[in-house]
C-alpha positions as protocol buffer text, in pm:
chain_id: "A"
residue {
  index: 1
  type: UNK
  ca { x: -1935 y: -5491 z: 7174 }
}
residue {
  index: 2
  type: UNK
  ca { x: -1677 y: -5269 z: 7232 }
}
residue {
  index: 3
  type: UNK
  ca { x: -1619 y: -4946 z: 7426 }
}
residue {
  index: 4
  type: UNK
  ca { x: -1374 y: -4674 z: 7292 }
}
residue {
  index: 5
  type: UNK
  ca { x: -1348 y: -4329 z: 7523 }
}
residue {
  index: 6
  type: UNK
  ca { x: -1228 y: -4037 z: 7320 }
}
residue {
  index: 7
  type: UNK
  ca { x: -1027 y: -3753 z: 7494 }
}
residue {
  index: 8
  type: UNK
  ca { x: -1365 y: -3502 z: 7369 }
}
residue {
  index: 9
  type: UNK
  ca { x: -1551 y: -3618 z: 7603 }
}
residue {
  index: 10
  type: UNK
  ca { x: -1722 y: -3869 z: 7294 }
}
residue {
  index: 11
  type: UNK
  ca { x: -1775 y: -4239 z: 7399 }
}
residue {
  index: 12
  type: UNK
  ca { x: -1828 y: -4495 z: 7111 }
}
residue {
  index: 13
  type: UNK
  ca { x: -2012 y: -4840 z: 7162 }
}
residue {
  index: 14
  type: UNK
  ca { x: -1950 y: -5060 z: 6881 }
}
residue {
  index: 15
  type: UNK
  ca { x: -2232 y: -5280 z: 6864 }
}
residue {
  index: 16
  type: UNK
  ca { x: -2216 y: -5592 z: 6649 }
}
residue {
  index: 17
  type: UNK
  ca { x: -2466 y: -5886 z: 6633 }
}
residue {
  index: 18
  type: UNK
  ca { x: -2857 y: -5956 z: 6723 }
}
residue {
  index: 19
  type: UNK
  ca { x: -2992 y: -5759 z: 7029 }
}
residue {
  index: 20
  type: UNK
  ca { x: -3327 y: -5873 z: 7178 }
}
residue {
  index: 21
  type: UNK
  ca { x: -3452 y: -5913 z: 7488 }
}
residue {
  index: 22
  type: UNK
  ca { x: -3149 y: -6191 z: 7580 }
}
residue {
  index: 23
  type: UNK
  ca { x: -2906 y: -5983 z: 7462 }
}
residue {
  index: 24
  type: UNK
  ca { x: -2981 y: -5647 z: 7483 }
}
residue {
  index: 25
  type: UNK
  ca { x: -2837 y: -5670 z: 7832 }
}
residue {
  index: 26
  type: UNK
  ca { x: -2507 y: -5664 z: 7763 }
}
residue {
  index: 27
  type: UNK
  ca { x: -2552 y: -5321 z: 7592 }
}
residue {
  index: 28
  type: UNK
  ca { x: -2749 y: -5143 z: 7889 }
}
residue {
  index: 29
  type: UNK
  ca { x: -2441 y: -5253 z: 8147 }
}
residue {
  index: 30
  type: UNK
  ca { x: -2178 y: -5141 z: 7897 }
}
residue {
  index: 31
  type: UNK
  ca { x: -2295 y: -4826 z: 7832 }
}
residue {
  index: 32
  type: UNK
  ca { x: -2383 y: -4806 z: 8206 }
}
residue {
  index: 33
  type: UNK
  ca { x: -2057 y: -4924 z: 8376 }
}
residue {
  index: 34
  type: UNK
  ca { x: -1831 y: -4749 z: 8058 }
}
residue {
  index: 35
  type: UNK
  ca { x: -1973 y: -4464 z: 7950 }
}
residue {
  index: 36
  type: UNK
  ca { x: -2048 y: -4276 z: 8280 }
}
residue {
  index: 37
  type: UNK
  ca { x: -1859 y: -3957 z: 8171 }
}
residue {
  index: 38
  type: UNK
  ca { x: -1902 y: -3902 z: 7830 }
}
residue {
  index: 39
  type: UNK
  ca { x: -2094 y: -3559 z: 7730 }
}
residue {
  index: 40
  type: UNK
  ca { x: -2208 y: -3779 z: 7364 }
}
residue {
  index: 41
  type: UNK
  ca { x: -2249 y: -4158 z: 7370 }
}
residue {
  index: 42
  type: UNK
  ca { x: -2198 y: -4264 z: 7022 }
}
residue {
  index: 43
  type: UNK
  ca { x: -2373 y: -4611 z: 6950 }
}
residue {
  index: 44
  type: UNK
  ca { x: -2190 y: -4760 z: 6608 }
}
residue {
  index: 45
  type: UNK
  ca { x: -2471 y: -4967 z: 6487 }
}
residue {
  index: 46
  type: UNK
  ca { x: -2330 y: -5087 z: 6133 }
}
residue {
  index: 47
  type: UNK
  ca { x: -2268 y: -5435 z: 6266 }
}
residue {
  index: 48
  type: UNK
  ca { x: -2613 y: -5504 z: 6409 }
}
residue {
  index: 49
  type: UNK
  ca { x: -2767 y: -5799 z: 6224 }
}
residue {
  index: 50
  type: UNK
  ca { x: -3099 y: -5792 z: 6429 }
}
residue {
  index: 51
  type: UNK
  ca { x: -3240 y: -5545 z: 6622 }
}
residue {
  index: 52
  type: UNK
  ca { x: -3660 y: -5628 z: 6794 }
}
residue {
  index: 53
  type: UNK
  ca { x: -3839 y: -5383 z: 7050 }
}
residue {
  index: 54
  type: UNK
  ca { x: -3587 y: -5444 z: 7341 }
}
residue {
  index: 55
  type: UNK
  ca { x: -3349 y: -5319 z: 7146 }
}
residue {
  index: 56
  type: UNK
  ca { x: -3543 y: -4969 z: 7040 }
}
residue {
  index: 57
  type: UNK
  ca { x: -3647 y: -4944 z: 7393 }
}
residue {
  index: 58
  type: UNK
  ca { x: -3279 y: -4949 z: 7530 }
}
residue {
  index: 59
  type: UNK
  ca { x: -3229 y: -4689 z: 7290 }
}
residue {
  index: 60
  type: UNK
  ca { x: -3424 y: -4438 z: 7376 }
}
residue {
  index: 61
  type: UNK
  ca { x: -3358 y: -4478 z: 7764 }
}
residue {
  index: 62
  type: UNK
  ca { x: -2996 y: -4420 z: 7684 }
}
residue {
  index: 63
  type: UNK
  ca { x: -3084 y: -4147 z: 7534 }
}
residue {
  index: 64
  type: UNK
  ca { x: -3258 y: -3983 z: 7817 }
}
residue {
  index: 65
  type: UNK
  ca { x: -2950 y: -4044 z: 8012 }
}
residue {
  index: 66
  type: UNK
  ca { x: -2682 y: -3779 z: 7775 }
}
residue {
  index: 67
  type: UNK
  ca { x: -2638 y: -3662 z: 7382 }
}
residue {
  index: 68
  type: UNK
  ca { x: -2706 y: -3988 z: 7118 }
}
residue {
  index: 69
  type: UNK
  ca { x: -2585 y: -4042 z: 6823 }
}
residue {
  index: 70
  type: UNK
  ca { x: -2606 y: -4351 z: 6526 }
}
residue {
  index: 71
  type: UNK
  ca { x: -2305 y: -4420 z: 6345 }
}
residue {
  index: 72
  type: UNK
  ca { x: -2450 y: -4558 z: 6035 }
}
residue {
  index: 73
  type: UNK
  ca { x: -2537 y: -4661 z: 5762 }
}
residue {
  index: 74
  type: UNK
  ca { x: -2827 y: -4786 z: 5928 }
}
residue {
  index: 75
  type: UNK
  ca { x: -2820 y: -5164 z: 5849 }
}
residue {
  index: 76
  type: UNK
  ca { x: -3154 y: -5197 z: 5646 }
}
residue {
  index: 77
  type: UNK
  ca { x: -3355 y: -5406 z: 5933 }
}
residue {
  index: 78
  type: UNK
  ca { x: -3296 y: -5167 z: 6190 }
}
residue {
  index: 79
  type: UNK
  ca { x: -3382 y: -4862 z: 5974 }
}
residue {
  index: 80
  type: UNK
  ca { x: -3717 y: -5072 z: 5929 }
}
residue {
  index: 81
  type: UNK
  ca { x: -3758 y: -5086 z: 6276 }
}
residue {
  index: 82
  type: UNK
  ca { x: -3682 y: -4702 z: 6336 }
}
residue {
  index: 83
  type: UNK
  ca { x: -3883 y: -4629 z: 6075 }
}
residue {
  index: 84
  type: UNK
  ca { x: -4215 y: -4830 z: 6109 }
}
residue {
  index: 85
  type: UNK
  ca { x: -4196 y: -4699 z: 6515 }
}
residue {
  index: 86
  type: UNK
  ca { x: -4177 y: -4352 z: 6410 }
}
residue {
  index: 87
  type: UNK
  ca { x: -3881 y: -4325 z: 6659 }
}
residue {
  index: 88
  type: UNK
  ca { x: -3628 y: -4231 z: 6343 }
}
residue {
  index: 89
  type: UNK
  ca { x: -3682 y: -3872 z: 6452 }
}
residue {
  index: 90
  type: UNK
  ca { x: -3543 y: -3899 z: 6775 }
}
residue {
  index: 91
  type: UNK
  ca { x: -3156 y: -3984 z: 6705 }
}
residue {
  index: 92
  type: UNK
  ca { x: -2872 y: -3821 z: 6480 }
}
residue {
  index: 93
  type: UNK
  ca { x: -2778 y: -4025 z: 6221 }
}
residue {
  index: 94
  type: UNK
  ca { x: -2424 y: -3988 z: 6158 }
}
residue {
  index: 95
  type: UNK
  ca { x: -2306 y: -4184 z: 5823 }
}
residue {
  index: 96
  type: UNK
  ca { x: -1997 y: -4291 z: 5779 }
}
residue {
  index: 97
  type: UNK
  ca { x: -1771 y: -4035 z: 5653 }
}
residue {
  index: 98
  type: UNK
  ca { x: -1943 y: -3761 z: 5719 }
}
residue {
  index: 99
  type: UNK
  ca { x: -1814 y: -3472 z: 5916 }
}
């Protein structure tokens, strides 16, 4: 994972890997300890190979906290789990590219 500050006031996480309930940790005290004054907390999930319930729930609590928004393309697994949870409809989706 890794944390880039932009002078906008934009924070991206790059998240990379499987996030469950051992993992999903490190992402919570990242965006926690890192992120503290950004007005939108960008979460680039492109590299996430797994994502299970602890990772959804971390999700949405982060985005309770400020602005969220997906870089994407959703990796297909994920968009599965958005999907099937109904909780697609809470985040922008930002592809790649897009402006």
């Amino acid at each position: 994972m890794t944390v880039d500050a932009e002078t906008d006031g934009v924070c991206v996480v790059a998240c990379s890997g499987e996030f469950d309930q051992d993992t999903v940790g490190l992402l919570r005290d990242a965006c926690e300890r890192e992120t503290t004054g950004a007005q939108l907390l960008v979460l680039d999930v492109r590299g996430v190979t797994f994502a299970d319930s602890s990772f959804l729930n971390a999700l949405i609590r982060l985005r309770h906290t400020r602005p969220l928004a997906l870089a994407g393309p959703l990796p297909a697994q994920l968009h599965r789990l958005l999907n099937l949870t109904g909780a697609i409809a809470l985040f922008e989706v930002r592809e790649a590219g897009a402006a």
